[in-house]
Amino acid sequence: MESQDIRKAGLKVTLPRLKVLEILEASEYRHMSAEEVYKELLVRNEDVGLATVYRVLTQFEQAQLVSRHHFEEGHSVFELNQGDHHDHIVCVDCGRVEEFFDETIEQRQDDIAHGLGFKVSSHSLYLYGSCTKENCEYREK
Amino acid sequence: MESQDIRKAGLKVTLPRLKVLEILEASEYRHMSAEEVYKELLVRNEDVGLATVYRVLTQFEQAQLVSRHHFEEGHSVFELNQGDHHDHIVCVDCGRVEEFFDETIEQRQDDIAHGLGFKVSSHSLYLYGSCTKENCEYREK
DNA sequence: GTATATGCAAAACTTTTGCATCCTT
DNA sequence: AAGGATGCAAAAGTTTTGCATATAC
């Protein structure tokens, strides 16, 4: 299924790479740190080292299979790309991450960058706040 | 001058704190990592440890004297607060940082967050691209 | 068979912390 | 004088790298 994507990126289709993709796909939160991916591999009894997780995630990022985000937490979190660009809102209490896309914001960003003489290559917009969901509580790492 | 602000924050007015403020004020780039602040202290022959730089910057952040940003680089960068909120556009080639504020974007952000049931506490918007300035070149750390 | 990928351990980098000493108030 | 602040060194957390072995093609 996704092994085509790995091959297209010029990478060999290996077990660690398949497993990492699988875990990102199955993730309830859709946004995982390298450590979280590694822990999930341990739970599944897969023999993959943390260094490999970092290498694979970095390669996937370069191949644009995943996106790397820098939320306020201080470490990178990764998300499987599904073709669509979107921005993020992160609950500071429970860690929940929701996505959104707003054409108006996108448009304004381009106009502003252009006005300042920049050629934009990427951008990141993160909103932080409290989601008001019933099951909101601090999420264990 | 600024020593009032330090006192108001409930902190003693010490040489390290004054020096850090001074350096942030004088910074050409206005956005410095802890390491860059520390190196500037060394240049100026001030006897301040790196651990103190981190402690002071964190305290200043809590006192809202400075803002901490997480650009793509991976480490924190700090900026002196001057009262106004603004967003950032970072040149991926030379590291130049420019600031902007857009009421439309701010408004859309609030509306979106509200629509998703979030109470927003903060946000960060970073645009990345190439500034097209003549003196644009990779900036040494 | 060959080149690439992996696991492990060690290293690099950023940030925090413990503790004895020093400085501000 | 007393409590907070600092420097240094050590530790903690995240990410990268070297190298011998294993795996995909």
Short mmCIF file of C-alpha atoms (C1' of nucleotides) in Angstrom, two decimals:
data_model
loop_
_atom_site.label_atom_id
_atom_site.label_comp_id
_atom_site.label_asym_id
_atom_site.label_seq_id
_atom_site.Cartn_x
_atom_site.Cartn_y
_atom_site.Cartn_z
CA MET A 1 0.00 0.00 0.00
CA GLU A 2 2.30 2.68 1.27
CA SER A 3 5.37 0.72 0.33
CA GLN A 4 5.10 2.36 -3.10
CA ASP A 5 5.63 5.72 -1.45
CA ILE A 6 8.74 4.51 0.28
CA ARG A 7 10.11 3.15 -2.96
CA LYS A 8 9.23 6.34 -4.82
CA ALA A 9 11.32 8.24 -2.32
CA GLY A 10 14.34 6.18 -3.36
CA LEU A 11 14.35 4.25 -0.11
CA LYS A 12 14.41 0.51 0.33
CA VAL A 13 11.25 -1.00 1.71
CA THR A 14 12.36 -2.26 5.08
CA LEU A 15 10.52 -3.49 8.10
CA PRO A 16 11.40 -0.50 10.30
CA ARG A 17 10.13 1.89 7.64
CA LEU A 18 6.89 0.01 7.18
CA LYS A 19 6.34 -0.21 10.91
CA VAL A 20 6.88 3.49 11.44
CA LEU A 21 4.40 4.34 8.71
CA GLU A 22 1.94 1.90 10.18
CA ILE A 23 2.20 3.44 13.62
CA LEU A 24 1.77 6.97 12.34
CA GLU A 25 -1.31 5.85 10.42
CA ALA A 26 -2.83 4.19 13.46
CA SER A 27 -2.03 6.97 15.88
CA GLU A 28 -5.02 8.26 17.72
CA TYR A 29 -3.43 11.65 18.12
CA ARG A 30 -1.98 11.78 14.60
CA HIS A 31 1.01 13.73 15.93
CA MET A 32 3.79 11.79 17.59
CA SER A 33 7.27 12.47 18.84
CA ALA A 34 10.10 10.12 17.86
CA GLU A 35 10.07 8.82 21.41
CA GLU A 36 6.35 8.04 21.21
CA VAL A 37 6.82 6.15 17.96
CA TYR A 38 9.68 4.23 19.54
CA LYS A 39 7.63 3.34 22.60
CA GLU A 40 4.81 2.09 20.40
CA LEU A 41 7.34 -0.12 18.59
CA LEU A 42 8.40 -1.55 21.94
CA VAL A 43 4.78 -2.25 22.84
CA ARG A 44 4.40 -4.10 19.57
CA ASN A 45 7.57 -6.03 20.27
CA GLU A 46 9.31 -4.78 17.17
CA ASP A 47 13.08 -4.77 17.28
CA VAL A 48 13.75 -1.24 16.03
CA GLY A 49 16.21 1.13 17.64
CA LEU A 50 15.49 4.72 18.56
CA ALA A 51 18.26 5.91 16.24
CA THR A 52 16.53 4.20 13.36
CA VAL A 53 13.27 5.88 14.25
CA TYR A 54 14.98 9.25 14.02
CA ARG A 55 16.67 8.36 10.75
CA VAL A 56 13.48 7.05 9.20
CA LEU A 57 11.41 10.03 10.30
CA THR A 58 13.99 12.44 8.93
CA GLN A 59 14.07 10.60 5.62
CA PHE A 60 10.29 10.57 5.46
CA GLU A 61 10.28 14.26 6.13
CA GLN A 62 12.69 14.86 3.26
CA ALA A 63 10.53 12.66 1.05
CA GLN A 64 7.53 14.70 2.21
CA LEU A 65 5.78 11.64 3.52
CA VAL A 66 5.58 13.25 6.93
CA SER A 67 5.70 16.78 8.33
CA ARG A 68 7.77 17.78 11.30
CA HIS A 69 6.31 20.29 13.73
CA HIS A 70 7.83 22.30 16.53
CA PHE A 71 5.16 22.90 19.08
CA GLU A 72 5.96 24.67 22.33
CA GLU A 73 6.93 21.41 23.97
CA GLY A 74 10.49 21.65 22.74
CA HIS A 75 10.82 18.43 20.80
CA SER A 76 9.75 17.57 17.26
CA VAL A 77 6.43 15.92 16.52
CA PHE A 78 5.67 14.13 13.29
CA GLU A 79 2.51 13.73 11.29
CA LEU A 80 1.71 11.67 8.24
CA ASN A 81 1.12 13.84 5.19
CA GLN A 82 -2.21 13.33 3.53
CA GLY A 83 -1.82 15.76 0.70
CA ASP A 84 -3.64 18.65 2.28
CA HIS A 85 -1.92 21.55 3.95
CA HIS A 86 -3.40 22.58 7.26
CA ASP A 87 -2.57 24.43 10.43
CA HIS A 88 -2.85 23.28 14.03
CA ILE A 89 -4.46 24.13 17.30
CA VAL A 90 -3.01 22.40 20.34
CA CYS A 91 -4.72 21.96 23.70
CA VAL A 92 -2.27 23.01 26.39
CA ASP A 93 -4.07 20.83 28.93
CA CYS A 94 -4.55 17.47 27.24
CA GLY A 95 -2.28 17.67 24.20
CA ARG A 96 -5.13 17.16 21.77
CA VAL A 97 -4.28 18.49 18.32
CA GLU A 98 -6.93 19.69 15.90
CA GLU A 99 -6.37 20.82 12.35
CA PHE A 100 -7.85 23.58 10.31
CA PHE A 101 -7.37 25.38 7.03
CA ASP A 102 -8.36 28.93 6.27
CA GLU A 103 -8.05 30.40 2.84
CA THR A 104 -8.17 33.94 4.13
CA ILE A 105 -5.18 33.41 6.40
CA GLU A 106 -3.23 31.69 3.64
CA GLN A 107 -3.94 34.58 1.32
CA ARG A 108 -2.93 37.23 3.82
CA GLN A 109 0.30 35.40 4.58
CA ASP A 110 1.31 35.39 0.94
CA ASP A 111 0.45 39.04 0.52
CA ILE A 112 2.40 40.03 3.62
CA ALA A 113 5.47 38.02 2.67
CA HIS A 114 5.39 39.42 -0.82
CA GLY A 115 5.10 42.92 0.55
CA LEU A 116 8.17 42.36 2.70
CA GLY A 117 10.13 41.06 -0.29
CA PHE A 118 10.20 37.43 0.79
CA LYS A 119 9.66 34.37 -1.32
CA VAL A 120 7.83 32.07 1.10
CA SER A 121 8.85 28.43 1.15
CA SER A 122 6.82 27.28 4.14
CA HIS A 123 5.04 28.49 7.20
CA SER A 124 3.80 27.23 10.51
CA LEU A 125 0.82 28.47 12.42
CA TYR A 126 0.10 27.01 15.81
CA LEU A 127 -2.68 28.12 18.11
CA TYR A 128 -2.50 27.11 21.77
CA GLY A 129 -5.37 27.03 24.18
CA SER A 130 -7.74 24.92 26.21
CA CYS A 131 -10.09 22.66 24.40
CA THR A 132 -13.30 22.45 26.37
CA LYS A 133 -13.90 18.74 25.84
CA GLU A 134 -15.23 16.67 28.73
CA ASN A 135 -12.37 14.20 28.55
CA CYS A 136 -9.72 16.93 28.52
CA GLU A 137 -6.97 16.22 30.98
CA TYR A 138 -3.24 16.19 31.01
CA ARG A 139 -2.02 13.55 28.61
CA GLU A 140 0.73 11.22 29.82
CA LYS A 141 3.71 11.17 27.51
CA MET B 1 15.93 52.42 33.09
CA GLU B 2 14.96 48.82 32.63
CA SER B 3 15.98 47.94 36.15
CA GLN B 4 12.48 49.01 37.20
CA ASP B 5 11.06 46.24 35.05
CA ILE B 6 13.29 43.69 36.69
CA ARG B 7 12.24 44.87 40.12
CA LYS B 8 8.58 44.92 39.14
CA ALA B 9 8.90 41.27 38.21
CA GLY B 10 9.91 40.50 41.77
CA LEU B 11 13.52 39.87 40.80
CA LYS B 12 16.63 41.37 42.29
CA VAL B 13 18.50 43.77 40.08
CA THR B 14 21.72 41.93 39.43
CA LEU B 15 24.55 42.44 37.00
CA PRO B 16 23.77 39.31 34.95
CA ARG B 17 20.16 40.37 34.52
CA LEU B 18 21.08 43.88 33.50
CA LYS B 19 23.68 42.60 31.06
CA VAL B 20 21.28 40.18 29.40
CA LEU B 21 18.71 42.92 28.93
CA GLU B 22 21.39 45.20 27.55
CA ILE B 23 22.50 42.60 25.02
CA LEU B 24 18.98 41.87 23.85
CA GLU B 25 18.38 45.59 23.41
CA ALA B 26 21.53 46.05 21.39
CA SER B 27 21.10 42.94 19.27
CA GLU B 28 21.16 43.66 15.57
CA TYR B 29 18.96 40.68 14.88
CA ARG B 30 16.62 41.23 17.85
CA HIS B 31 16.21 37.47 18.18
CA MET B 32 18.94 35.56 19.97
CA SER B 33 19.44 32.07 21.30
CA ALA B 34 20.73 31.56 24.85
CA GLU B 35 24.04 30.52 23.36
CA GLU B 36 24.29 33.71 21.32
CA VAL B 37 23.57 35.82 24.40
CA TYR B 38 26.22 33.88 26.29
CA LYS B 39 28.81 34.36 23.53
CA GLU B 40 28.13 38.07 23.49
CA LEU B 41 28.73 38.14 27.25
CA LEU B 42 32.07 36.43 26.69
CA VAL B 43 33.00 39.00 24.03
CA ARG B 44 32.21 41.72 26.52
CA ASN B 45 34.29 39.98 29.15
CA GLU B 46 31.40 39.58 31.53
CA ASP B 47 31.68 36.76 34.01
CA VAL B 48 28.25 35.17 33.56
CA GLY B 49 27.66 31.46 33.22
CA LEU B 50 25.51 29.84 30.56
CA ALA B 51 23.25 28.33 33.22
CA THR B 52 22.54 31.82 34.51
CA VAL B 53 21.69 33.00 31.02
CA TYR B 54 19.10 30.25 30.76
CA ARG B 55 17.73 30.99 34.21
CA VAL B 56 17.51 34.71 33.53
CA LEU B 57 15.88 34.27 30.13
CA THR B 58 13.31 31.89 31.57
CA GLN B 59 12.51 34.30 34.38
CA PHE B 60 12.22 37.17 31.93
CA GLU B 61 9.87 35.09 29.85
CA GLN B 62 7.68 34.42 32.87
CA ALA B 63 7.75 38.11 33.70
CA GLN B 64 6.81 38.78 30.07
CA LEU B 65 9.88 40.90 29.54
CA VAL B 66 10.90 38.65 26.68
CA SER B 67 9.19 36.20 24.34
CA ARG B 68 10.52 32.77 23.55
CA HIS B 69 10.17 31.49 20.00
CA HIS B 70 10.60 28.06 18.49
CA PHE B 71 11.71 28.55 14.93
CA GLU B 72 12.59 25.58 12.75
CA GLU B 73 16.16 25.61 13.99
CA GLY B 74 15.33 23.47 16.98
CA HIS B 75 16.49 25.68 19.81
CA SER B 76 14.72 28.57 21.52
CA VAL B 77 15.28 32.14 20.48
CA PHE B 78 14.45 35.11 22.66
CA GLU B 79 13.24 38.57 21.88
CA LEU B 80 12.73 41.62 24.05
CA ASN B 81 9.06 42.49 24.42
CA GLN B 82 8.13 45.97 23.37
CA GLY B 83 4.47 45.82 24.16
CA ASP B 84 3.19 45.00 20.71
CA HIS B 85 2.24 41.53 19.57
CA HIS B 86 3.57 40.56 16.18
CA ASP B 87 4.35 37.57 14.04
CA HIS B 88 7.58 36.65 12.30
CA ILE B 89 9.01 35.91 8.91
CA VAL B 90 12.42 34.25 8.91
CA CYS B 91 14.88 34.15 6.03
CA VAL B 92 16.03 30.57 5.61
CA ASP B 93 19.24 31.76 3.93
CA CYS B 94 20.58 34.52 6.16
CA GLY B 95 18.54 34.16 9.34
CA ARG B 96 17.14 37.66 9.09
CA VAL B 97 13.91 38.02 11.05
CA GLU B 98 11.24 40.52 10.14
CA GLU B 99 8.08 41.22 12.05
CA PHE B 100 4.55 41.95 10.98
CA PHE B 101 1.07 42.26 12.38
CA ASP B 102 -2.14 41.63 10.52
CA GLU B 103 -5.51 42.30 12.06
CA THR B 104 -7.30 40.07 9.56
CA ILE B 105 -5.19 37.06 10.48
CA GLU B 106 -5.62 37.72 14.19
CA GLN B 107 -9.36 37.93 13.74
CA ARG B 108 -9.59 34.74 11.70
CA GLN B 109 -7.52 32.88 14.28
CA ASP B 110 -9.88 33.82 17.08
CA ASP B 111 -12.93 32.89 15.04
CA ILE B 112 -11.48 29.52 14.06
CA ALA B 113 -10.42 28.65 17.60
CA HIS B 114 -13.80 29.65 18.92
CA GLY B 115 -15.49 27.53 16.28
CA LEU B 116 -13.46 24.53 17.37
CA GLY B 117 -14.36 25.07 20.99
CA PHE B 118 -10.95 26.29 22.13
CA LYS B 119 -10.11 29.14 24.44
CA VAL B 120 -6.91 30.49 22.86
CA SER B 121 -4.09 31.47 25.20
CA SER B 122 -1.38 32.13 22.66
CA HIS B 123 -0.35 31.47 19.12
CA SER B 124 2.72 31.46 16.95
CA LEU B 125 2.87 32.18 13.28
CA TYR B 126 6.18 31.85 11.49
CA LEU B 127 6.70 32.29 7.79
CA TYR B 128 9.90 30.93 6.25
CA GLY B 129 11.39 31.96 2.95
CA SER B 130 14.15 33.80 1.18
CA CYS B 131 14.48 37.48 1.70
CA THR B 132 15.75 39.02 -1.49
CA LYS B 133 18.12 41.47 0.13
CA GLU B 134 21.50 42.13 -1.48
CA ASN B 135 23.39 41.27 1.69
CA CYS B 136 21.50 38.02 2.20
CA GLU B 137 23.83 35.17 2.90
CA TYR B 138 24.11 32.36 5.36
CA ARG B 139 24.55 33.77 8.80
CA GLU B 140 27.25 32.27 11.00
CA LYS B 141 26.00 31.16 14.37
"C1'" DG C 1 26.86 -9.61 -4.56
"C1'" DT C 2 26.51 -4.80 -3.57
"C1'" DA C 3 24.79 -0.97 -1.71
"C1'" DT C 4 21.88 0.52 1.66
"C1'" DA C 5 19.88 0.11 6.25
"C1'" DT C 6 20.06 -1.18 11.06
"C1'" DG C 7 21.25 -1.73 16.08
"C1'" DC C 8 24.01 -0.43 19.54
"C1'" DA C 9 26.84 2.61 21.95
"C1'" DA C 10 28.92 6.78 22.15
"C1'" DA C 11 28.81 11.57 21.17
"C1'" DA C 12 26.81 16.12 20.36
"C1'" DC C 13 23.74 19.61 21.60
"C1'" DT C 14 20.37 22.11 24.34
"C1'" DT C 15 18.58 22.92 28.73
"C1'" DT C 16 18.07 22.00 33.75
"C1'" DT C 17 19.59 21.17 38.44
"C1'" DG C 18 22.43 20.59 42.93
"C1'" DC C 19 25.16 22.91 45.80
"C1'" DA C 20 28.52 25.95 47.87
"C1'" DT C 21 29.42 30.76 47.60
"C1'" DC C 22 28.26 35.49 46.64
"C1'" DC C 23 25.42 39.60 46.28
"C1'" DT C 24 21.19 42.54 46.77
"C1'" DT C 25 18.22 44.46 49.79
"C1'" DA D 1 21.55 39.41 58.44
"C1'" DA D 2 18.71 36.75 55.26
"C1'" DG D 3 17.10 35.23 51.18
"C1'" DG D 4 17.67 35.14 46.61
"C1'" DA D 5 21.13 34.76 42.75
"C1'" DT D 6 25.28 32.91 40.64
"C1'" DG D 7 29.01 29.82 38.85
"C1'" DC D 8 30.47 25.54 38.14
"C1'" DA D 9 29.95 20.88 37.27
"C1'" DA D 10 27.05 17.27 36.70
"C1'" DA D 11 22.77 15.51 34.91
"C1'" DA D 12 18.82 15.17 31.92
"C1'" DG D 13 16.55 15.24 27.49
"C1'" DT D 14 16.70 15.15 22.49
"C1'" DT D 15 18.95 14.07 18.30
"C1'" DT D 16 23.01 12.55 15.57
"C1'" DT D 17 26.88 9.65 14.31
"C1'" DG D 18 30.47 5.74 13.88
"C1'" DC D 19 30.86 1.29 12.93
"C1'" DA D 20 30.21 -3.62 12.47
"C1'" DT D 21 26.47 -6.49 11.02
"C1'" DA D 22 22.26 -7.47 8.59
"C1'" DT D 23 18.97 -6.86 4.77
"C1'" DA D 24 16.77 -5.48 0.34
"C1'" DC D 25 17.22 -5.66 -4.36
#
